[in-house]
Coordinates of C-alpha atoms in Angstrom, one line a residue:
M1 CA 106.6 10.9 35.5
L2 CA 109.7 12.3 37.3
Q3 CA 112.5 10.2 38.2
L4 CA 111.1 7.9 41.4
S5 CA 113.0 7.9 44.7
P6 CA 114.6 4.4 45.9
R7 CA 112.9 5.6 49.1
W8 CA 110.0 3.9 48.4
P9 CA 109.8 -0.2 46.7
W10 CA 109.0 1.2 42.9
R11 CA 110.4 -1.9 42.0
R12 CA 108.3 -4.4 43.7
V13 CA 105.9 -1.9 42.6
A14 CA 107.0 -2.4 39.5
A15 CA 106.9 -6.1 39.4
S16 CA 103.6 -6.4 40.5
V17 CA 102.6 -4.2 37.4
G18 CA 103.5 -6.9 35.6
L19 CA 106.6 -4.2 33.7
V20 CA 110.2 -4.7 32.7
V21 CA 112.3 -2.2 35.2
A22 CA 115.1 -1.3 33.0
T23 CA 116.8 1.7 34.3
A24 CA 120.1 4.0 32.2
G25 CA 121.3 7.4 33.6
A26 CA 121.6 8.2 36.5
L27 CA 118.1 9.9 35.9
A28 CA 116.5 6.6 34.4
A29 CA 113.9 5.0 36.7
P30 CA 110.9 2.3 36.4
T31 CA 108.2 4.2 36.0
V32 CA 104.7 3.1 36.4
P33 CA 102.2 5.1 35.1
V34 CA 98.5 4.9 34.6
L35 CA 95.5 3.4 32.3
H36 CA 92.2 3.9 32.5
G37 CA 89.4 3.7 28.7
G38 CA 86.7 5.8 28.3
A39 CA 86.0 8.0 25.0
D40 CA 89.0 10.5 23.9
T41 CA 88.3 13.9 23.1
T42 CA 91.7 14.9 23.2
G43 CA 92.3 14.6 19.0
L44 CA 95.3 11.9 19.5
P45 CA 94.6 8.7 18.4
T46 CA 92.8 6.2 20.1
L47 CA 93.5 2.7 21.3
G48 CA 91.2 0.6 20.2
D49 CA 90.4 -2.8 21.9
T50 CA 94.2 -3.9 23.2
A51 CA 94.4 -2.1 25.8
R52 CA 91.8 -3.2 27.4
A53 CA 92.8 -7.1 26.2
D54 CA 95.6 -6.0 28.5
L55 CA 94.1 -5.0 31.9
S56 CA 91.1 -4.2 32.0
P57 CA 89.4 -1.2 33.8
F58 CA 88.3 -3.6 36.2
L59 CA 91.7 -5.4 37.4
E60 CA 92.7 -2.2 36.9
R61 CA 91.7 -0.1 40.2
K62 CA 91.8 -4.0 41.8
L63 CA 95.4 -3.3 41.3
G64 CA 95.8 0.0 43.0
E65 CA 94.0 -0.8 45.4
E66 CA 96.7 -2.7 46.7
I67 CA 99.3 -1.7 46.2
M68 CA 97.9 1.7 47.6
N69 CA 97.1 -0.4 50.9
D70 CA 100.8 -0.9 50.8
I71 CA 102.1 2.9 50.5
R72 CA 99.5 3.4 53.6
R73 CA 101.2 2.2 55.5
D74 CA 104.7 2.8 54.6
P75 CA 105.5 5.7 57.5
D76 CA 106.3 8.2 54.7
Y77 CA 102.7 8.0 53.7
L78 CA 101.5 11.7 55.0
D79 CA 98.7 10.6 56.2
D80 CA 97.4 14.0 57.0
D81 CA 93.6 15.6 56.1
A82 CA 94.8 19.1 55.0
I83 CA 97.0 17.9 52.3
I84 CA 95.0 15.1 51.6
E85 CA 91.8 17.5 51.3
F86 CA 93.9 20.1 49.0
L87 CA 94.8 17.3 46.3
N88 CA 91.0 16.1 46.2
N89 CA 89.9 19.1 45.6
F90 CA 92.1 20.0 43.2
G91 CA 93.4 16.6 41.3
E92 CA 89.5 16.3 40.8
N93 CA 88.8 20.4 39.5
L94 CA 91.5 19.5 36.6
V95 CA 89.7 15.4 36.3
S96 CA 86.9 17.6 35.8
F97 CA 88.4 19.7 32.2
A98 CA 90.3 16.7 31.1
P99 CA 87.2 14.7 28.7
G100 CA 87.5 10.6 29.6
A101 CA 89.5 10.3 32.3
R102 CA 87.3 8.7 35.0
G103 CA 87.6 5.9 32.0
E104 CA 84.5 3.1 31.0
T105 CA 84.2 2.3 35.1
N106 CA 83.4 6.3 36.4
A107 CA 86.6 5.8 38.7
D108 CA 87.0 8.4 41.3
F109 CA 90.6 9.6 41.7
F110 CA 92.3 9.4 44.5
F111 CA 95.1 12.1 45.2
F112 CA 98.0 12.1 48.2
A113 CA 101.1 12.9 49.4
V114 CA 104.8 10.7 50.2
R115 CA 106.6 12.3 52.8
D116 CA 110.5 12.5 50.3
P117 CA 112.8 14.9 49.2
M118 CA 112.8 14.8 45.7
I119 CA 111.3 16.6 43.6
N120 CA 108.9 13.4 41.8
A121 CA 105.1 13.0 41.1
F122 CA 103.8 9.2 40.0
A123 CA 100.2 7.1 38.5
L124 CA 99.3 4.6 39.6
P125 CA 96.6 2.2 38.7
G126 CA 93.3 3.1 38.8
G127 CA 93.6 7.0 39.5
F128 CA 95.8 6.7 42.5
I129 CA 98.5 10.6 42.2
G130 CA 100.7 10.3 44.6
V131 CA 103.2 14.0 45.5
H132 CA 106.3 14.5 46.9
S133 CA 106.1 16.6 49.8
Q134 CA 109.0 18.2 47.8
L135 CA 106.7 19.6 44.7
I136 CA 104.5 20.2 47.2
I137 CA 106.9 22.9 48.5
S138 CA 109.3 23.5 45.8
A139 CA 105.5 24.5 43.3
Q140 CA 105.7 28.5 43.5
S141 CA 102.1 28.7 41.7
E142 CA 99.1 26.6 41.7
S143 CA 100.2 26.0 38.2
E144 CA 103.0 24.3 38.2
L145 CA 101.7 22.4 40.7
A146 CA 98.5 22.1 38.1
S147 CA 101.1 21.7 35.2
V148 CA 102.7 18.7 36.9
L149 CA 98.9 16.6 37.9
S150 CA 97.6 17.3 34.8
H151 CA 100.8 15.6 33.1
E152 CA 99.8 12.3 35.2
I153 CA 96.0 12.8 34.6
G154 CA 97.4 12.5 31.6
H155 CA 99.4 9.2 32.1
V156 CA 95.4 7.4 33.1
Q157 CA 93.1 9.4 30.7
Q158 CA 95.7 7.7 27.7
R159 CA 95.9 4.3 29.6
H160 CA 99.6 3.7 29.5
I161 CA 100.1 0.7 31.0
A162 CA 97.9 -1.1 30.0
R163 CA 99.3 -0.3 26.6
M164 CA 103.1 -0.6 27.7
I165 CA 101.7 -4.4 29.2
G166 CA 100.4 -5.2 25.8
Q167 CA 104.3 -3.6 24.3
Q168 CA 105.5 -5.9 26.1
K169 CA 103.7 -8.5 25.5
Q170 CA 105.0 -8.1 21.9
D171 CA 108.7 -7.5 22.8
A172 CA 108.7 -10.2 24.7
L173 CA 108.9 -12.4 21.7
L174 CA 111.9 -10.6 20.2
P175 CA 114.2 -12.4 22.4
L176 CA 113.1 -15.5 21.5
A177 CA 113.6 -14.8 18.1
A178 CA 116.9 -13.8 19.0
L179 CA 118.2 -16.2 20.6
L180 CA 117.1 -18.2 17.4
L181 CA 118.5 -17.3 15.7
A182 CA 121.6 -17.7 17.6
A183 CA 121.6 -20.9 17.4
L184 CA 121.4 -21.7 13.4
V185 CA 124.0 -18.5 12.8
G186 CA 126.0 -21.2 16.4
K187 CA 124.9 -23.7 13.9
A188 CA 125.7 -22.1 10.7
G189 CA 129.7 -22.1 11.3
G190 CA 129.2 -18.3 13.1
G191 CA 131.4 -18.9 15.6
A192 CA 129.9 -17.2 19.4
D193 CA 131.3 -14.7 19.6
A194 CA 128.8 -13.7 16.3
A195 CA 125.8 -16.1 17.5
M196 CA 126.4 -13.7 21.0
G197 CA 125.8 -10.8 18.5
V198 CA 122.6 -12.2 17.6
M199 CA 121.3 -12.9 21.1
L200 CA 121.9 -9.0 22.4
G201 CA 120.5 -7.7 19.7
G202 CA 117.7 -9.0 20.2
Q203 CA 117.3 -8.3 23.4
G204 CA 118.6 -4.6 22.8
L205 CA 116.4 -4.1 20.4
A206 CA 113.0 -5.0 22.9
I207 CA 115.1 -2.2 25.7
Q208 CA 115.1 0.4 23.2
R209 CA 111.0 -0.2 21.8
Q210 CA 110.2 0.2 26.0
L211 CA 112.5 3.2 25.8
N212 CA 110.9 5.1 23.2
F213 CA 107.2 3.7 23.9
S214 CA 108.1 5.3 27.3
R215 CA 109.1 8.2 26.2
D216 CA 106.6 8.6 23.7
A217 CA 103.5 8.1 26.9
E218 CA 105.5 11.3 28.7
R219 CA 105.3 13.2 26.6
E220 CA 102.1 12.4 24.8
A221 CA 100.9 12.9 28.7
D222 CA 102.9 16.3 28.6
R223 CA 100.6 17.3 25.8
V224 CA 97.3 15.9 28.0
G225 CA 98.5 17.6 30.9
F226 CA 98.4 20.6 28.9
Q227 CA 95.2 20.9 27.5
T228 CA 93.7 19.6 30.9
M229 CA 94.6 22.5 33.0
R230 CA 95.1 25.7 29.6
A231 CA 91.3 24.6 29.5
A232 CA 90.9 24.2 33.4
G233 CA 92.0 28.2 33.6
Y234 CA 95.8 28.5 34.7
D235 CA 98.6 29.7 33.6
T236 CA 100.0 27.1 30.5
S237 CA 103.2 29.2 30.6
G238 CA 103.7 27.4 34.7
M239 CA 104.4 24.2 33.2
V240 CA 107.9 24.9 31.9
A241 CA 108.9 27.5 34.9
F242 CA 108.6 23.0 36.9
F243 CA 110.5 21.4 33.7
K244 CA 113.2 24.6 33.7
R245 CA 113.3 23.9 38.2
L246 CA 113.7 20.0 37.0
Q247 CA 115.8 20.9 34.9
S248 CA 117.7 23.0 37.8
T249 CA 117.7 20.2 39.6
T250 CA 118.8 17.0 37.5
R251 CA 122.3 18.8 36.5
V252 CA 123.5 19.1 40.0
Y253 CA 123.2 15.0 39.7
G254 CA 123.0 15.0 35.4
E255 CA 121.0 13.3 33.1
A256 CA 121.4 10.4 30.5
P257 CA 121.5 10.6 26.7
A258 CA 118.3 11.1 25.6
W259 CA 118.8 8.3 23.1
L260 CA 118.4 6.5 26.4
S261 CA 117.3 7.4 28.7
S262 CA 113.5 6.6 29.7
H263 CA 111.8 9.9 29.3
P264 CA 112.8 13.0 27.2
L265 CA 115.3 15.5 28.6
T266 CA 114.0 18.3 30.4
G267 CA 115.7 20.6 27.6
E268 CA 113.2 18.9 24.7
R269 CA 110.5 19.2 26.3
I270 CA 110.5 22.9 28.0
A271 CA 110.7 23.5 23.7
D272 CA 108.0 21.2 22.6
I273 CA 105.5 22.6 25.1
Q274 CA 107.5 25.6 24.9
A275 CA 106.2 25.5 21.1
R276 CA 102.3 24.7 21.7
I277 CA 102.8 28.1 23.9
R278 CA 102.8 30.4 21.4
D279 CA 100.1 28.3 19.4
N280 CA 97.6 28.2 22.2
P281 CA 97.2 32.1 23.9
K282 CA 96.6 31.8 27.4
P283 CA 93.6 31.7 29.3
I284 CA 91.6 35.6 29.6
H285 CA 91.1 35.0 32.3
I286 CA 93.7 32.5 34.9
R287 CA 93.1 31.4 37.9
P288 CA 94.7 33.3 40.9
D289 CA 96.7 31.3 43.1
S290 CA 94.6 30.7 46.7
I291 CA 95.7 31.0 49.8
E292 CA 95.0 27.3 51.1
F293 CA 98.1 26.3 47.8
H294 CA 100.3 28.2 51.2
L295 CA 98.8 27.1 53.5
V296 CA 99.4 23.2 53.0
R297 CA 102.9 24.7 51.2
A298 CA 103.6 25.0 54.8
R299 CA 102.5 22.4 56.0
A300 CA 104.2 20.1 53.8
R301 CA 106.8 22.0 55.4
V302 CA 106.4 20.6 58.3
L303 CA 105.9 17.1 58.5
Q304 CA 108.7 16.5 55.6
D305 CA 111.8 16.1 58.1
E306 CA 109.9 16.6 61.8
S307 CA 113.8 15.5 63.5
Q308 CA 115.4 18.8 65.5
K309 CA 117.5 20.1 62.6
G310 CA 114.2 20.2 60.1
R311 CA 112.3 21.9 62.4
D312 CA 114.8 24.1 62.3
E313 CA 115.9 24.7 59.3
A314 CA 111.3 24.9 58.2
K315 CA 111.2 27.6 61.1
S316 CA 113.9 29.7 59.3
T317 CA 111.8 30.0 56.1
F318 CA 109.0 30.9 58.2
D319 CA 110.5 33.7 58.8
S320 CA 112.4 34.5 56.2
Q321 CA 108.4 34.6 54.6
L322 CA 107.4 36.9 57.1
A323 CA 109.8 39.6 55.6
Q324 CA 107.8 39.4 52.2
P325 CA 106.0 41.2 51.0
N326 CA 103.6 39.2 49.7
T327 CA 100.8 38.9 51.9
Q328 CA 100.0 35.3 51.0
Q329 CA 103.3 34.7 51.8
Q330 CA 103.6 35.7 55.3
T331 CA 99.8 34.2 55.8
A332 CA 101.6 30.9 55.4
A333 CA 104.3 32.3 57.4
M334 CA 102.2 32.7 59.8
Y335 CA 100.6 29.5 60.1
G336 CA 102.9 26.8 59.5
L337 CA 104.6 28.8 62.3
S338 CA 101.3 27.9 64.9
F339 CA 100.5 24.5 62.7
L340 CA 105.4 23.8 63.8
A341 CA 104.1 25.1 67.9
L342 CA 101.6 22.8 67.9
K343 CA 104.0 19.9 66.5
Q344 CA 106.9 20.8 69.5
G345 CA 103.7 21.5 72.1
D346 CA 103.4 25.0 72.1
L347 CA 100.4 25.4 72.3
K348 CA 100.5 29.0 73.3
G349 CA 102.2 30.3 70.8
A350 CA 100.9 27.8 68.6
Q351 CA 97.6 29.5 69.0
S352 CA 98.9 33.0 69.0
W353 CA 99.9 32.5 65.7
L354 CA 97.3 30.7 64.5
D355 CA 95.5 34.0 65.0
K356 CA 97.7 36.6 63.5
A357 CA 97.7 34.4 60.7
K358 CA 94.0 35.2 60.3
A359 CA 93.8 38.2 61.2
S360 CA 96.4 39.3 58.2
T361 CA 93.6 38.2 55.6
K362 CA 91.0 40.0 56.5
P363 CA 91.2 43.5 54.1
R364 CA 93.1 46.6 55.9
P365 CA 91.2 49.5 55.3
G366 CA 92.1 51.2 52.5
V367 CA 94.4 48.4 51.0
F368 CA 93.4 47.1 48.3
S369 CA 94.8 43.3 47.7
S370 CA 95.6 42.0 43.9
E371 CA 96.9 39.0 45.8
R372 CA 93.7 38.0 47.3
S373 CA 91.5 35.4 44.9
G374 CA 88.3 35.0 46.9
T375 CA 89.1 32.3 49.6
D376 CA 90.1 33.1 53.4
G377 CA 91.1 30.0 54.4
S378 CA 88.4 29.3 56.8
A379 CA 88.6 26.0 56.8
M380 CA 92.3 25.2 57.2
F381 CA 92.1 28.2 60.0
A382 CA 88.8 26.5 61.7
A383 CA 91.2 23.3 61.7
L384 CA 94.2 24.0 62.7
G385 CA 92.4 25.4 65.7
T386 CA 90.7 22.2 66.3
E387 CA 94.5 20.9 66.7
I388 CA 95.4 22.9 69.1
K389 CA 92.2 22.1 71.1
L390 CA 92.8 18.8 71.0
A391 CA 96.3 18.9 72.1
P392 CA 97.5 17.3 74.4
G393 CA 97.1 19.1 78.6
Q394 CA 94.3 21.2 77.0
P395 CA 92.3 21.9 79.7
P396 CA 88.4 20.2 79.5
A397 CA 86.5 23.5 79.1
V398 CA 88.9 24.6 76.1
V399 CA 88.2 20.9 74.1
H400 CA 84.8 21.5 74.7
Q401 CA 84.5 24.8 73.5
A402 CA 87.1 22.6 70.1
V403 CA 83.1 21.2 70.1
Q404 CA 81.5 23.8 69.1
D405 CA 83.9 25.5 66.8
A406 CA 84.4 22.3 64.9
E407 CA 81.0 21.9 64.9
A408 CA 80.1 24.6 64.0
A409 CA 83.4 24.0 60.8
Y410 CA 81.3 21.2 59.6
Q411 CA 78.2 23.2 59.7
K412 CA 79.9 25.8 57.2
F413 CA 81.8 23.3 55.3
P414 CA 79.2 20.1 54.9
L415 CA 81.8 18.8 52.3
S416 CA 84.5 18.5 54.6
R417 CA 86.1 15.4 54.7
M418 CA 88.7 16.6 57.5
L419 CA 86.1 18.6 59.4
A420 CA 83.9 15.6 60.1
R421 CA 86.2 13.6 60.9
Q422 CA 87.2 16.4 63.3
Y423 CA 84.0 16.9 64.9
A424 CA 83.8 13.0 66.1
D425 CA 87.3 13.9 67.5
A426 CA 86.2 16.3 69.7
L427 CA 82.7 14.9 70.5
I428 CA 84.8 11.9 71.5
A429 CA 87.3 13.9 73.3
D430 CA 84.9 15.4 75.1
G431 CA 83.2 12.5 76.3
Q432 CA 80.2 12.5 75.1
L433 CA 80.3 9.5 73.5
D434 CA 76.4 9.0 72.3
K435 CA 76.7 11.8 69.9
A436 CA 79.8 10.8 68.4
A437 CA 78.5 7.0 67.8
Q438 CA 75.4 8.7 66.2
F439 CA 77.1 11.4 64.4
L440 CA 79.9 8.2 62.9
R441 CA 77.2 5.5 61.9
D442 CA 75.6 8.8 59.9
Q443 CA 79.2 9.0 58.0
V444 CA 79.7 5.6 57.4
Q445 CA 76.3 5.2 56.2
Q446 CA 77.2 8.3 53.4
Y447 CA 80.9 7.0 53.3
R448 CA 81.6 3.4 53.0
E449 CA 85.2 3.3 52.1
E450 CA 86.4 6.1 54.7
P451 CA 88.5 3.4 57.2
K452 CA 88.5 6.4 59.5
L453 CA 85.7 6.2 60.6
Y454 CA 85.9 3.2 61.2
D455 CA 88.1 3.6 63.1
Q456 CA 86.9 6.1 64.9
L457 CA 83.8 4.3 65.6
A458 CA 85.7 1.8 67.2
K459 CA 87.3 4.0 69.8
T460 CA 84.1 5.1 70.4
Y461 CA 82.8 1.6 71.0
A462 CA 85.8 0.6 73.8
A463 CA 84.7 4.1 75.4
Q464 CA 81.2 2.2 75.4
G465 CA 81.8 -0.6 76.5
K466 CA 80.9 -2.0 73.5
I467 CA 82.9 -5.0 72.7
A468 CA 80.8 -6.4 70.0
L469 CA 80.5 -3.2 68.6
Q470 CA 83.9 -2.4 68.9
H471 CA 86.1 -5.8 67.2
M472 CA 83.3 -5.1 64.4
A473 CA 83.5 -1.6 63.4
L474 CA 87.7 -2.7 63.4
A475 CA 86.8 -5.2 61.1
E476 CA 85.2 -2.8 58.2
S477 CA 88.3 -1.0 58.8
Y478 CA 90.4 -3.8 58.3
V479 CA 88.8 -4.4 55.1
L480 CA 88.4 -1.5 53.6
S481 CA 92.8 -1.4 53.5
G482 CA 93.3 -5.0 52.4
A483 CA 93.6 -7.2 55.4
L484 CA 91.0 -9.7 55.3
P485 CA 92.7 -12.6 57.7
A486 CA 92.5 -9.2 60.0
A487 CA 89.6 -8.8 59.5
V488 CA 88.3 -11.8 59.9
D489 CA 90.0 -12.1 63.3
Q490 CA 88.3 -9.0 64.3
L491 CA 85.1 -10.2 63.8
N492 CA 86.0 -13.9 66.2
L493 CA 86.9 -11.5 68.5
A494 CA 83.2 -10.1 68.5
R495 CA 81.5 -13.0 68.6
K496 CA 83.4 -13.9 71.1
A497 CA 82.8 -10.6 72.9
K498 CA 79.7 -10.9 76.1
D499 CA 77.8 -8.5 74.7
V500 CA 77.5 -9.4 71.5
S501 CA 73.8 -10.2 71.0
F502 CA 71.5 -12.0 68.8
Y503 CA 71.9 -9.6 65.8
D504 CA 75.2 -8.9 66.0
Q505 CA 75.6 -13.5 66.1
A506 CA 74.0 -13.1 62.5
V507 CA 75.5 -9.7 61.3
I508 CA 78.6 -11.0 62.0
D509 CA 77.9 -14.5 60.5
A510 CA 76.7 -13.6 57.6
R511 CA 80.3 -10.7 57.2
E512 CA 82.3 -14.0 57.7
R513 CA 80.8 -16.3 54.6
E514 CA 81.3 -13.1 51.8
L515 CA 84.9 -11.9 54.3
N516 CA 86.0 -16.5 53.3
E517 CA 85.3 -16.6 50.5
R518 CA 86.8 -13.7 49.1
Q519 CA 89.7 -15.1 50.8
K520 CA 89.6 -17.9 48.1
D521 CA 88.9 -15.6 45.7
E522 CA 92.2 -14.0 45.6
K523 CA 93.8 -17.1 46.8
K524 CA 93.0 -19.1 43.5
E525 CA 93.6 -15.5 42.2
K526 CA 97.3 -15.3 43.1
K527 CA 97.1 -19.3 42.4
D528 CA 96.1 -18.4 38.3
K529 CA 99.2 -16.0 38.4
D530 CA 102.0 -17.7 39.3
R531 CA 101.3 -20.8 37.0

């Protein structure tokens, strides 16, 4: 974990996880590390059954989903398909080199971004890993980004939340023991000051043990992250480079002494990683930066601050990048200027800059570029092109062309969730509602955990005048978002719709019974927890 921003309700999140928040110094902040079971082949000590007894993988995942439902409703959640898809492709590749990270339940990871000007990343229960927009922008290479995500994956791999909860259960006895001892000291004539000293000493010991555990967890995540990024073929010096950048940032605010901070001092971590680099040479073949990495950084820069000042600063940065000799930086600047123009409603300018960006990726005759990694960013270019064609104010002919472009892109990249949903949006915008409904019904059968698909399906049904089906689709979207009461309300509306069929009624009744049972179970769990 890096430092956490006060903009996010982390104290509430930490409380929901059951952690004791202890802050000390300007940068010491509540940490919310992650767990997952599974075989550990990294050479680190195994955890045995202690972590599992405190928080099972099933409960961990459920807790993570509840927290994520809150985060998704926050306006600072960056619900941007291009950024989310890149982070998940990038993160899943790292996870594949982290033995046992998925745990005994083989749970999926989910990587996401939040809008925040602080350099930060964090892990939540169940394999949910968040990245601040400023971190994406500040990372100068994929190796630097890999160092951060690998560190957070390390928290998951080593089940740090479960271990912390177990540690806190033990530490909870220390203040109680100190209180009893203080009472004995007072009764023996030691005086109020002596009794108070004994009691505070017990509390201090408990806090110190929590801080020690947190520092150890950070070091452990560094070690595991180092191994993961090295196995994945990234330059391990990227971890040192990023820590140095973080160190220069924290100097502005000051850094707590190592024995008070819940994190090791950045200088200590840099020295530890440098020693590991000396003992473990870099991979022979280091992964080059993909053009997608630079395009995502440009996109994050535009989305981080959508005020006029923020847009002016983004344009100034892109203009500066255009003057750099690096081809990828130039391409990313053109892409960024295109996306920025789209956000400002300048559709002609957006298309012009996008055309220039795509042209810049084509090899020039007689010129060999060592910067190119083999990818050409065509999926992201295609997605932005469709975004422009579907923007408000485009004539019908342009919208119809967007359908053809979106279909071609989806056929070329059939695993892209971004392009699949965009193709559905294009069909809806072009009035091809029957085709959109059929496509979306097929999609929800394959990807049952995507609320956006149900939202699109509901939108399609609404345009077709199929009110019962619209509310049934919205109900499924609410279920996936954790809003069960709202889902039941939608089912009731579907039942009252004039076009509801006998078959629909049967489906609605069965689904409502299931959701009511789930609500009862959740209320019972909450009641048991509050006791």
